[in-house]
Backbone as a chain_set.jsonl record, in Angstrom:
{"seq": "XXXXXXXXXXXXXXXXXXXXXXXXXXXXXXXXXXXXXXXXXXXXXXXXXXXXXXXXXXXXXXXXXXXXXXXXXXXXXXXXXXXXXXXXXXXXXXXXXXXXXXXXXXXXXXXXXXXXXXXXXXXXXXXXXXXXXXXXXXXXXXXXXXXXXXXXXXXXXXXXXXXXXXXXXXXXXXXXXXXXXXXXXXXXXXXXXX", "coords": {"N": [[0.831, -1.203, 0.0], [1.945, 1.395, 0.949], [3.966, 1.405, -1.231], [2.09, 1.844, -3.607], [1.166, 3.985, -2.996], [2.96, 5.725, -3.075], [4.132, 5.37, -5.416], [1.75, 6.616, -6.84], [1.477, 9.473, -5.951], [4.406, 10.556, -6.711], [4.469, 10.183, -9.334], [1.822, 11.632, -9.889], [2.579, 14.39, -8.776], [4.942, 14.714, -10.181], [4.522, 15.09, -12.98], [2.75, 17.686, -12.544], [4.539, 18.724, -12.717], [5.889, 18.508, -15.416], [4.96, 20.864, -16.735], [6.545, 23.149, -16.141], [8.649, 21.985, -17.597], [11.254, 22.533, -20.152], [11.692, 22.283, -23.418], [14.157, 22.001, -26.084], [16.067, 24.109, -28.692], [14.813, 23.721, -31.323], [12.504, 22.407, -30.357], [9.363, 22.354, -28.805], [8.441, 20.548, -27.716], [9.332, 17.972, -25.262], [10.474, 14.985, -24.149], [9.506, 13.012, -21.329], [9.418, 10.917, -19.026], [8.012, 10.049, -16.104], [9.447, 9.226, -13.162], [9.088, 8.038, -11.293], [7.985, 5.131, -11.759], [9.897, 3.971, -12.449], [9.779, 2.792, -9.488], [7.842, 0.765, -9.973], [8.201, -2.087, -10.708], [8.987, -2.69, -8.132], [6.599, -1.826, -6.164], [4.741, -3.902, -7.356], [6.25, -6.494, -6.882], [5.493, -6.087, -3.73], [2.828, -6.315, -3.8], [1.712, -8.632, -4.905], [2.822, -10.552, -2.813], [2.039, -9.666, -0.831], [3.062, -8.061, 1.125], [2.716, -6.213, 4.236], [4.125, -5.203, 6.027], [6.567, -2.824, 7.209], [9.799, -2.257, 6.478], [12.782, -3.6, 6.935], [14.877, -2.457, 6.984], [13.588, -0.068, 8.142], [12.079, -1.174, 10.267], [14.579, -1.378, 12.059], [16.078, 0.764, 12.353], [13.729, 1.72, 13.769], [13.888, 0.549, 16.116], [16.673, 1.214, 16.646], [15.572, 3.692, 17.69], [14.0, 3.448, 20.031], [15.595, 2.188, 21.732], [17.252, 4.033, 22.095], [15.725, 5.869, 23.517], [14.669, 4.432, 25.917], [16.646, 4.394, 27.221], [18.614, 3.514, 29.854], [16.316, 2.172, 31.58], [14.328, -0.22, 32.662], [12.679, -3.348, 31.245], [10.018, -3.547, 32.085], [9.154, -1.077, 32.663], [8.193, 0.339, 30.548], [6.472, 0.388, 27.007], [5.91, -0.91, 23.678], [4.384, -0.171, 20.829], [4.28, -0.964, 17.824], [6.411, -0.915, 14.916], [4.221, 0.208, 12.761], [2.777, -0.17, 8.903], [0.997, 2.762, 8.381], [-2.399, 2.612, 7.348], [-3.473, 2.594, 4.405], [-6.141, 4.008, 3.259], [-6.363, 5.377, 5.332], [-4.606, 7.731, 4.861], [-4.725, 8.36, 2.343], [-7.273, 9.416, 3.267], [-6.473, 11.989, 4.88], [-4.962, 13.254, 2.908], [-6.987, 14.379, 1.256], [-9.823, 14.646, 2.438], [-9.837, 16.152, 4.633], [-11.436, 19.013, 5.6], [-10.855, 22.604, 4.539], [-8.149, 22.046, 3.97], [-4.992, 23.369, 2.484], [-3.144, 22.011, 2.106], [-0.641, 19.255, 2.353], [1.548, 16.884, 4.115], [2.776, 13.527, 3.844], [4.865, 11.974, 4.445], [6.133, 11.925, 7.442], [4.169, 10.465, 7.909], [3.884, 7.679, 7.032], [5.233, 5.341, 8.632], [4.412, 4.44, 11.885], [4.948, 3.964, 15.212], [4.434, 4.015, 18.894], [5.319, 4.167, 22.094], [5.489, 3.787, 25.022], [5.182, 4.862, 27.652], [5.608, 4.031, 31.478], [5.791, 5.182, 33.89], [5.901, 9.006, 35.097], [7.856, 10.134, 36.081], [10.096, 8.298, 34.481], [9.065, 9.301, 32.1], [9.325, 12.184, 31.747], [12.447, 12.214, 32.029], [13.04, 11.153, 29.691], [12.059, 13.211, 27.779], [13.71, 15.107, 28.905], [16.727, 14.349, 27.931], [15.939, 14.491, 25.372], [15.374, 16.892, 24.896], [18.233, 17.593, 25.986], [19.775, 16.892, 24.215], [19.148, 17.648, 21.504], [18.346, 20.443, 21.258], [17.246, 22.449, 19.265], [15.076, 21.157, 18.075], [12.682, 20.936, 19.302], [9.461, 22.044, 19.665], [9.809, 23.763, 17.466], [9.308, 25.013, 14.151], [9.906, 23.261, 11.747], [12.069, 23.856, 8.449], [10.465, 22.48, 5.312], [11.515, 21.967, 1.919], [10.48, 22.607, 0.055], [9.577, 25.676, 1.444], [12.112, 26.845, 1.903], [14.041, 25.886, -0.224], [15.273, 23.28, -2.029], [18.782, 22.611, -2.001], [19.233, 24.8, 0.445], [17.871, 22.684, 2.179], [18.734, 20.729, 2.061], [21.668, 20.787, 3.094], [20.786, 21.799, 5.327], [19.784, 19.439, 6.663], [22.029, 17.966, 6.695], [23.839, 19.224, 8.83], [22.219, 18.75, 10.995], [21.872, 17.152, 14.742], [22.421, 13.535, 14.749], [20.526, 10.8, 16.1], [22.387, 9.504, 19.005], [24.655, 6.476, 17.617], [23.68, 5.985, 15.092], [21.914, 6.321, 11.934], [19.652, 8.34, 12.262], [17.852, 10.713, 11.766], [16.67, 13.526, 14.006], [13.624, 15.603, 13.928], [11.766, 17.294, 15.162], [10.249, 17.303, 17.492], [7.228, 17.59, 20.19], [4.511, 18.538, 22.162], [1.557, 16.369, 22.106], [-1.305, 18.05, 20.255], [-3.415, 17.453, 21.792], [-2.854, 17.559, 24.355], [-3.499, 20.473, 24.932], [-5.364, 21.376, 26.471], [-4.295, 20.641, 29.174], [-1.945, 21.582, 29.452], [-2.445, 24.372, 29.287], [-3.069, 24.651, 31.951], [-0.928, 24.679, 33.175], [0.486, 22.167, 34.007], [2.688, 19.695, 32.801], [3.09, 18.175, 29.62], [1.936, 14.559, 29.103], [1.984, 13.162, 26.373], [3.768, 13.212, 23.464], [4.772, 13.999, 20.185], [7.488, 12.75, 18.246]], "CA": [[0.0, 0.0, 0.0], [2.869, 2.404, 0.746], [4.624, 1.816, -2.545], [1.298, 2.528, -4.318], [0.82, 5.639, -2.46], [4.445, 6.67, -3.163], [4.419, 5.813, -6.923], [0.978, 7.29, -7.299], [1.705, 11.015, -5.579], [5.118, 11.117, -7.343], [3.785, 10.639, -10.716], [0.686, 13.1, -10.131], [3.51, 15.562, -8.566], [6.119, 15.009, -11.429], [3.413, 15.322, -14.186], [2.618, 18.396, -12.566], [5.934, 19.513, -12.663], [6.091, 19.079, -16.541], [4.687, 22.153, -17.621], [7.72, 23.701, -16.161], [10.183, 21.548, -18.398], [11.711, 23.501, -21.566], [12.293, 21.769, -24.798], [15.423, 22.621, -26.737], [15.756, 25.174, -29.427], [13.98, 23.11, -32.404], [11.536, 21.774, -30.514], [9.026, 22.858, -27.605], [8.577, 19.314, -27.051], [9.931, 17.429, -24.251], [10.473, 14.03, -24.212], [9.613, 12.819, -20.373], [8.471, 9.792, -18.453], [7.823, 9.833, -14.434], [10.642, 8.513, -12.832], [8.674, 7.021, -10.244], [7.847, 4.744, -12.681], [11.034, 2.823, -12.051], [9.237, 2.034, -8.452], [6.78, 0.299, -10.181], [8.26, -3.164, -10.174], [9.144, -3.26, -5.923], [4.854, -2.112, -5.785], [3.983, -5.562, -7.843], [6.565, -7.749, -5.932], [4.626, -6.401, -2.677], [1.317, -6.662, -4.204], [2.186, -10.499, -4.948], [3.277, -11.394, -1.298], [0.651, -9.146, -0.002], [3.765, -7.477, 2.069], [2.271, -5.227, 4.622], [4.838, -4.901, 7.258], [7.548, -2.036, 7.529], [10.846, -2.752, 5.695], [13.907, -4.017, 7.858], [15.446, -0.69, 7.564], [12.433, 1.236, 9.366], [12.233, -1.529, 11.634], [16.203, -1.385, 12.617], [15.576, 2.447, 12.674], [12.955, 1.947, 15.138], [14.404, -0.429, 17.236], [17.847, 1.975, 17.354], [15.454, 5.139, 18.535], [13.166, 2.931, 21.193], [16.635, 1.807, 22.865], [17.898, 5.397, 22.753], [14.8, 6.576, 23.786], [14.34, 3.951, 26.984], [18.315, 3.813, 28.046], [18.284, 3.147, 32.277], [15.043, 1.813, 31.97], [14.22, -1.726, 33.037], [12.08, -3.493, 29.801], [8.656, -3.38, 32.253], [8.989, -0.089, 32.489], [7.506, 0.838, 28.929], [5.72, -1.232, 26.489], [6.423, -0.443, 22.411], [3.432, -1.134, 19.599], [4.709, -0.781, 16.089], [6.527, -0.156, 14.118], [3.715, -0.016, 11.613], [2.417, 0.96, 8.15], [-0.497, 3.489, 8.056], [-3.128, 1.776, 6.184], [-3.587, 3.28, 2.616], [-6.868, 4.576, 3.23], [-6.017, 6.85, 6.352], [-3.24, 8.568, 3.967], [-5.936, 8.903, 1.137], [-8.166, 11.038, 3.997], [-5.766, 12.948, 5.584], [-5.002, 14.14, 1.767], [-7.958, 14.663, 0.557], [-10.913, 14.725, 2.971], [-9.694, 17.477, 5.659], [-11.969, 20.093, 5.39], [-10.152, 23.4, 4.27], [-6.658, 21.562, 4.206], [-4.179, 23.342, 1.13], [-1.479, 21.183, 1.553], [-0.527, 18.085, 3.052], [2.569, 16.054, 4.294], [3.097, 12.689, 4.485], [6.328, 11.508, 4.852], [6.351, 11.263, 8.513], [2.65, 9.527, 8.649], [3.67, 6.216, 6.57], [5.507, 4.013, 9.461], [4.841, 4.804, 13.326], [4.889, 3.925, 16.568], [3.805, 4.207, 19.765], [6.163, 3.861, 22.461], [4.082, 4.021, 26.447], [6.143, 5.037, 29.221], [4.472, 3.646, 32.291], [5.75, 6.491, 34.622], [5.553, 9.928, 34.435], [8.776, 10.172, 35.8], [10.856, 8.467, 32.999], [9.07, 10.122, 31.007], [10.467, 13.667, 32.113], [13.633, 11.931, 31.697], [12.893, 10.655, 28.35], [11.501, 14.387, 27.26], [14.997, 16.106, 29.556], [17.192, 13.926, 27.5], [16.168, 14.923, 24.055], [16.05, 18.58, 24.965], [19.458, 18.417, 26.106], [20.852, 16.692, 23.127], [18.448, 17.944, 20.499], [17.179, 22.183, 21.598], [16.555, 22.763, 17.924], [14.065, 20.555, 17.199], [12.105, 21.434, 20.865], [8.408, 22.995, 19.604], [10.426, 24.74, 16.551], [8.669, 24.384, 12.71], [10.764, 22.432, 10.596], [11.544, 24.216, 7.154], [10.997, 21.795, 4.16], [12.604, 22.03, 0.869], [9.028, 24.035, -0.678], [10.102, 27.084, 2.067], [14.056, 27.006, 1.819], [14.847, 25.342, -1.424], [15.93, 21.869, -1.816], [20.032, 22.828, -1.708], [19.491, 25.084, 1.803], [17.485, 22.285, 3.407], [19.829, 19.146, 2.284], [22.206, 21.359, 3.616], [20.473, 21.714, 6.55], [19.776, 17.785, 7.536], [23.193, 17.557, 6.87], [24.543, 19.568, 9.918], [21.251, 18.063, 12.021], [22.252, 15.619, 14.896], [21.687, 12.227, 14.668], [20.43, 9.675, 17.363], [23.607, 8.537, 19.002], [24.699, 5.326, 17.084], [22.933, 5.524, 14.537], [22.004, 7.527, 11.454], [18.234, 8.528, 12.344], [17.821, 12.37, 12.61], [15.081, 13.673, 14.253], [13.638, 16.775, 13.07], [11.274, 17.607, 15.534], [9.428, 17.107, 19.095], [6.494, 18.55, 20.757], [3.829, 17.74, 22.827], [0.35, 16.349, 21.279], [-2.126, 18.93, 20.3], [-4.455, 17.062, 22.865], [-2.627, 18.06, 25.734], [-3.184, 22.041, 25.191], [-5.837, 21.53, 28.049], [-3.162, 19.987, 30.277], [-0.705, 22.572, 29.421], [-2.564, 25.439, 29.674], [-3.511, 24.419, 33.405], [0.183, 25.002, 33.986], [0.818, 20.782, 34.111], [3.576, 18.999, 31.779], [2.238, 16.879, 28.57], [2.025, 13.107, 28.798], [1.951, 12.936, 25.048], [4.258, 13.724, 22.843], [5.136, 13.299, 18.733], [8.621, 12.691, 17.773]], "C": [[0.866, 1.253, 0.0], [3.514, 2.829, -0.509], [3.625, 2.116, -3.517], [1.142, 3.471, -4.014], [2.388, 6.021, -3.053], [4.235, 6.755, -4.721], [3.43, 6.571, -7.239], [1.211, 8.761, -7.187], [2.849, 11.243, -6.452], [5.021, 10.849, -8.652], [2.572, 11.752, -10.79], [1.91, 14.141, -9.772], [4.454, 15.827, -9.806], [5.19, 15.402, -12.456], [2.726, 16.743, -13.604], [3.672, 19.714, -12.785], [5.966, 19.616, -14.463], [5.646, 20.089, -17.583], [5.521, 23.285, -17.563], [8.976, 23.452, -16.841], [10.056, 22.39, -19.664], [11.906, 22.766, -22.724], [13.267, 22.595, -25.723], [15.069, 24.039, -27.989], [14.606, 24.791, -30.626], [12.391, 23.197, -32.041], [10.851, 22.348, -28.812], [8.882, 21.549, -26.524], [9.435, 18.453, -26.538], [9.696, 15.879, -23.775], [10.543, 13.414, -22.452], [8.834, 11.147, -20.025], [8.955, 10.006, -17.011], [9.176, 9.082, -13.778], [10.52, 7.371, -11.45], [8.26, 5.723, -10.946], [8.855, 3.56, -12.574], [10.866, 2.143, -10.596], [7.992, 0.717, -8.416], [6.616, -1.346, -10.058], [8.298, -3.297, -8.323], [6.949, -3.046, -5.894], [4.103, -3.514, -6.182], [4.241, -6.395, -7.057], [5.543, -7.386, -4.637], [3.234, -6.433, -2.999], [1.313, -8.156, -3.984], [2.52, -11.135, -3.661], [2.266, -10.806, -0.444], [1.917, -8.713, 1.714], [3.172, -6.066, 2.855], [3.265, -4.807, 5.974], [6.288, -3.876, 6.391], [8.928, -2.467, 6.973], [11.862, -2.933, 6.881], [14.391, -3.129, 7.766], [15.004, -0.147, 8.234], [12.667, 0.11, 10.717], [13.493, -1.559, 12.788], [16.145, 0.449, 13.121], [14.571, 2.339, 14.025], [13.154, 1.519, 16.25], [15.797, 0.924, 17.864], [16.657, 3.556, 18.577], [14.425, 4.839, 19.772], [14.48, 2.669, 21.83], [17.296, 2.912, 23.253], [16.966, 6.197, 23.932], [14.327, 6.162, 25.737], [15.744, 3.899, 27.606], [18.023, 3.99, 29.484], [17.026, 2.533, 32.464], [15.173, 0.468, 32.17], [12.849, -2.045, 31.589], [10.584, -3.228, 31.096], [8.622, -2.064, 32.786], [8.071, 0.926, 31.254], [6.984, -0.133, 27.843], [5.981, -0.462, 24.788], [4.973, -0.958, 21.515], [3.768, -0.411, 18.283], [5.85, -1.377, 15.726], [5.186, -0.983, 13.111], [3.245, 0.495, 10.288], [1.084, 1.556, 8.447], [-1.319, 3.186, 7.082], [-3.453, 3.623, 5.024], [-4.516, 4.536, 2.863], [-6.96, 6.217, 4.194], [-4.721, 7.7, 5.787], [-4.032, 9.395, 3.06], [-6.524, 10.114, 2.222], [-7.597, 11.975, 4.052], [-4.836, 13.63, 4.136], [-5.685, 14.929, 1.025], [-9.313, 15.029, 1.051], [-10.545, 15.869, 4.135], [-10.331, 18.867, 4.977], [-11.113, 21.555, 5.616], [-9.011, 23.612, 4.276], [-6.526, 22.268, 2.317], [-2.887, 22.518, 1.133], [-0.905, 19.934, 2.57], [1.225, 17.261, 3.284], [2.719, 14.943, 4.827], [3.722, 11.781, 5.039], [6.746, 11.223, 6.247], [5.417, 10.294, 8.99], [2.987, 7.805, 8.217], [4.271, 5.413, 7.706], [5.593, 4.874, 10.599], [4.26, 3.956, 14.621], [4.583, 3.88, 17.888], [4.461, 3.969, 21.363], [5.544, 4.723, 24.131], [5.013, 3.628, 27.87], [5.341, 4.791, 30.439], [4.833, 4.583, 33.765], [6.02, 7.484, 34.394], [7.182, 10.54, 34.891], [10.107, 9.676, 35.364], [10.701, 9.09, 31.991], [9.549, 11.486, 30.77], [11.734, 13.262, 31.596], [14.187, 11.156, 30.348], [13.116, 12.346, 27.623], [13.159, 15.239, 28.05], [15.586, 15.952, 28.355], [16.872, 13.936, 25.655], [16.212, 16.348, 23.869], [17.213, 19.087, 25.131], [20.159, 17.918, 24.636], [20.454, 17.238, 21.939], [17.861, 19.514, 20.614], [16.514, 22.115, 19.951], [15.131, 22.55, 17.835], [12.893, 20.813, 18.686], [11.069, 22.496, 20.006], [8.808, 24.147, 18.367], [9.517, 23.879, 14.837], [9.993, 23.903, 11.926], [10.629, 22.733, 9.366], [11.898, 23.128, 6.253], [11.629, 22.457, 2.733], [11.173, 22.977, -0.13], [9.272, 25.451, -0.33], [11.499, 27.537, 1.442], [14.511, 26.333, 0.594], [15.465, 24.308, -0.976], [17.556, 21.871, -1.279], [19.812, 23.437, -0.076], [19.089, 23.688, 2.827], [18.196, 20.536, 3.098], [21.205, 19.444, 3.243], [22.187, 21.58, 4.954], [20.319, 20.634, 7.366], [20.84, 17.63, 7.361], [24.101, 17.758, 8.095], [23.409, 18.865, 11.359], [22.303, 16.744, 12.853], [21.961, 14.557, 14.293], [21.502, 11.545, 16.322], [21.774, 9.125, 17.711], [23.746, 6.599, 18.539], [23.647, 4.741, 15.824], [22.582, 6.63, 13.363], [20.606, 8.236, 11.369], [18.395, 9.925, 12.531], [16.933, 12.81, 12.59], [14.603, 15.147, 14.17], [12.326, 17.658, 14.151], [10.08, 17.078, 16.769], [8.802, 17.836, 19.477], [5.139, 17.497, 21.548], [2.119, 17.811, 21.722], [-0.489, 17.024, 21.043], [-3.22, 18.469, 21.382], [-4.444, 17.233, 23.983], [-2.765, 19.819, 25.792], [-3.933, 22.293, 26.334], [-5.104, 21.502, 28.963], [-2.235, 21.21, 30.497], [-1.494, 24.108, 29.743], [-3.128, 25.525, 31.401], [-2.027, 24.398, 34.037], [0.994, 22.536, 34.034], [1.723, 20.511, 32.492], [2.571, 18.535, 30.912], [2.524, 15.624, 29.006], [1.826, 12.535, 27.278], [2.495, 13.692, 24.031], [4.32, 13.028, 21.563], [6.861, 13.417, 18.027], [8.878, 11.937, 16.475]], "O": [[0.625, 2.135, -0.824], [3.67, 3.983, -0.909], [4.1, 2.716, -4.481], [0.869, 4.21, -4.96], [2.392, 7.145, -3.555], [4.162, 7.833, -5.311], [3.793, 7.465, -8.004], [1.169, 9.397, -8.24], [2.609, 12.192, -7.2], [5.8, 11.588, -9.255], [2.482, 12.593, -11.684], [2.203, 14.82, -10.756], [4.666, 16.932, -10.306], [5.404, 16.593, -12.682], [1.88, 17.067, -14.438], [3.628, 20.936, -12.929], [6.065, 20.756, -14.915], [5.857, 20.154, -18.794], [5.517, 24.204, -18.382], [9.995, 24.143, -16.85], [9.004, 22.839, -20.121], [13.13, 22.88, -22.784], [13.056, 23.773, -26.01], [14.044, 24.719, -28.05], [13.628, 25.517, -30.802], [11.442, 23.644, -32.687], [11.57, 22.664, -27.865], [9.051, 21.433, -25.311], [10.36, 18.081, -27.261], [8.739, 15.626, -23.044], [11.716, 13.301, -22.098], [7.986, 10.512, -20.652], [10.153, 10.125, -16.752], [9.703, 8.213, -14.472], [11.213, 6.509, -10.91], [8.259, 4.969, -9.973], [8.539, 2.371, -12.62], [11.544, 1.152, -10.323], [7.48, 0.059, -7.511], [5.631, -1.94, -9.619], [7.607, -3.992, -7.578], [6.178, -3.975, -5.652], [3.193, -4.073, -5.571], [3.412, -7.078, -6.456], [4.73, -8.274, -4.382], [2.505, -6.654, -2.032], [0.93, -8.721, -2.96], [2.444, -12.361, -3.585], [1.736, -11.378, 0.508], [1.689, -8.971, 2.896], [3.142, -4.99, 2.257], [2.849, -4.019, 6.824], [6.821, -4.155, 5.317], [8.972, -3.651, 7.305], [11.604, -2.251, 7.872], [14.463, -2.635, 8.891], [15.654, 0.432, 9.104], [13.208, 0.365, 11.793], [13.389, -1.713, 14.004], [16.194, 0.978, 14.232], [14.785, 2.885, 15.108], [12.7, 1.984, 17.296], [15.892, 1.396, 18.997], [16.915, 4.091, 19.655], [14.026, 5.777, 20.463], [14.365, 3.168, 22.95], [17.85, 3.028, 24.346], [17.342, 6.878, 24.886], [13.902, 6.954, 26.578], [15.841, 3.231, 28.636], [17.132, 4.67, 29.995], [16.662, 2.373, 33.629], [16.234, -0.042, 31.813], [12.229, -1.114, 31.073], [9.98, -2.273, 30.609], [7.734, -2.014, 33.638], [7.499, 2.011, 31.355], [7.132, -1.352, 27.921], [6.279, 0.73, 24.859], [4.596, -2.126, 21.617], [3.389, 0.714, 17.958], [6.226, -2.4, 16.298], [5.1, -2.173, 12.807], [3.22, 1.726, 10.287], [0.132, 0.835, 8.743], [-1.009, 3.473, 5.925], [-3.546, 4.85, 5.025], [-4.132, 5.702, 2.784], [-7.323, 7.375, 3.988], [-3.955, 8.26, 6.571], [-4.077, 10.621, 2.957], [-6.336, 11.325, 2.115], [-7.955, 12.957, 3.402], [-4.03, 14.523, 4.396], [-5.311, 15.873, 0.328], [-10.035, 15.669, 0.288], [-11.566, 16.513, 4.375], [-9.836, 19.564, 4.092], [-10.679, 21.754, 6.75], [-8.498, 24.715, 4.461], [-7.249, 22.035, 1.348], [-1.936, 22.451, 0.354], [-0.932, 20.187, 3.774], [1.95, 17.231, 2.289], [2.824, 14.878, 6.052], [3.36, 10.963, 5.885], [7.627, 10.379, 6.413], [5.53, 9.539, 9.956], [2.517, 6.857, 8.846], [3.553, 4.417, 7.789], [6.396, 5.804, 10.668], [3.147, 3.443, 14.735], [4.083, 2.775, 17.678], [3.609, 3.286, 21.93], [5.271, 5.915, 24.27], [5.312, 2.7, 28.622], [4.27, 5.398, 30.457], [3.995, 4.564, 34.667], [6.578, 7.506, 33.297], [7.717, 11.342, 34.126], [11.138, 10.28, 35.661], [11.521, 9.451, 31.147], [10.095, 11.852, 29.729], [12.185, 13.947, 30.679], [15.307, 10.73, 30.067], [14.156, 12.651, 27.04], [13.588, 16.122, 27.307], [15.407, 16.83, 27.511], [17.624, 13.381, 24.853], [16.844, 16.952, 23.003], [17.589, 20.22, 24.831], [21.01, 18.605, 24.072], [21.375, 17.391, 21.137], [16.833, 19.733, 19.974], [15.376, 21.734, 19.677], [14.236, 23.364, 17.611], [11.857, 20.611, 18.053], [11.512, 23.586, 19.644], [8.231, 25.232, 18.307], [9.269, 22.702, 14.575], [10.979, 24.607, 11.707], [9.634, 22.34, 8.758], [13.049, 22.704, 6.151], [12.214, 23.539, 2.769], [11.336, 23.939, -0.881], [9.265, 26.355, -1.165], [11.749, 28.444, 0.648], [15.741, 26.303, 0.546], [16.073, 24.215, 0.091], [17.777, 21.241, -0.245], [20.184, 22.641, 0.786], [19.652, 23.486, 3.902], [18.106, 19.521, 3.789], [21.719, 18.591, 3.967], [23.171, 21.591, 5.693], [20.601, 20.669, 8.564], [21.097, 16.71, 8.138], [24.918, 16.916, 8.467], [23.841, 18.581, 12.476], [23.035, 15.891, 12.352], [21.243, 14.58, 13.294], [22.152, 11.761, 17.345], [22.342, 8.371, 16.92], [23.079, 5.699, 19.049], [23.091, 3.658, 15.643], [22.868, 7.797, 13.634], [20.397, 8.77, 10.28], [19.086, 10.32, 13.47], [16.171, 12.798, 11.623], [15.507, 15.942, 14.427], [12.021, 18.773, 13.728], [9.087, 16.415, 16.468], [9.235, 18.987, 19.41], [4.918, 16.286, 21.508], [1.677, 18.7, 20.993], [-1.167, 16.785, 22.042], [-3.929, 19.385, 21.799], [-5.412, 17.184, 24.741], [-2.147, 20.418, 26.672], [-3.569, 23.12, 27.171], [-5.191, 22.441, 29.755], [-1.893, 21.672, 31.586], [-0.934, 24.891, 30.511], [-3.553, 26.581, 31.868], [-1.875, 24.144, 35.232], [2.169, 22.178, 34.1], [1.449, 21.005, 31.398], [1.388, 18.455, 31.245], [3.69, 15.576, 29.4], [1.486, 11.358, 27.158], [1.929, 14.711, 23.636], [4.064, 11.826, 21.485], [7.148, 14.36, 17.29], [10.016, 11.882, 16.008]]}, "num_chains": 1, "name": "protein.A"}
C-alpha cells in the first residue's frame, strides 16, 4: 500500500511539474516519463506477497530510537506497539478529505509507533534527554525544501544531529495537540510526537 501511495503522488507531482520543463531550441517538445515509474516493479513484488509490514530498515531504525529513547530503563517499564504501516486509506483522507486543508505532508505519517512510558517520571527523563541533546528541534517548525529550497534544506539535515549510534535524525518534538488543556492548566504533557 505504501509503494502505491508513493508511486501514485510522485507521478501526479512530477506530471505536474512538466509544464515547467523547456524543450530545446527546435523543438518545444519534451520528451519525459515519471521517474517514479522505475518504483513500479518493488509495488507488484509487494502486491504479490501481499507485504504489509515495515521494511527491515524502518524496523532497525525503530528499534535503534526505542533503545535510545528507553536507556536506564528496566524493559517493564515501557511497552512499544509498532513499528507499523499506516493503512492506505487513512493517507488517502488525511489528503484529501480534511476540510479546508491546502497542503498536506506525508512523509512522517507512513511508518509509526507508539512507544508508552508507564511512569511519568521516565518520562520527564525521556523528554529532559532529548532537549538536552536535540534544543533545535524542541516545539520549533521544521523548514521543508518548498520554504528554503531543496540545496538550503539538504544542507540543513546535513549539519542536524543524529540519534547517538545511529544515522536517524530527528527533526522535531512537541507535545500532542491534545494536551493544550493539560498545558494550559500550567501541568507537563504526557503525550508527545517525535
Amino acid at each position: 500500500q505504501q509503494e502505491i501511495l508513493s508511486l501514485v503522488m510522485r507521478v501526479y507531482c512530477e506530471d505536474q511539474l512538466m509544464d515547467d520543463l523547456v524543450g530545446d531550441r527546435r523543438t518545444a517538445y519534451v520528451t519525459y516519463v515519471p521517474s517514479a515509474i522505475n518504483d513500479a516493479n518493488k509495488c507488484k513484488e509487494d502486491l504479490e506477497v501481499q507485504n504489509m509490514e515495515p521494511s527491515g530498515h524502518r524496523k532497525r531504525s525503530f528499534e535503534a530510537l526505542v533503545n535510545f529513547l528507553v536507556d536506564g530503563m528496566n524493559e517493564g517499564d515501557y511497552d512499544i506497539q509498532g513499528p507499523v504501516l499506516k493503512p492506505l486509506q487513512s493517507l488517502f483522507n488525511k489528503m484529501f478529505i480534511r476540510r479546508g486543508q491546502t497542503s498536506v505532508s506525508i512523509v512522517g505519517d507512513m511508518t509509526r509507533a507508539t512507544l508508552l512510558i508507564k511512569d511519568e517520571e521516565n518520562l520527564r527523563g525521556v523528554v529532559s534527554r532529548i532537549e538536552e541533546l536535540f534544543p533545535r528541534i524542541y516545539g520549533e517548525q521544521f523548514d521543508g525544501p518548498d520554504k528554503i529550497g531543496v540545496d538550503m534544506f539538504l544542507h540543513q539535515v546535513f549539519k542536524m544531529k543524529k540519534i547517538p549510534g545511529s544515522d536517524i535524525i530527528p527533526y522535531r518534538f512537541k507535545p500532542n495537540s491534545s494536551q493544550k488543556e493539560r498545558m494550559g492548566k500550567g501541568e507537563a504533557s504526557l503525550y508527545y510526537n517525535f
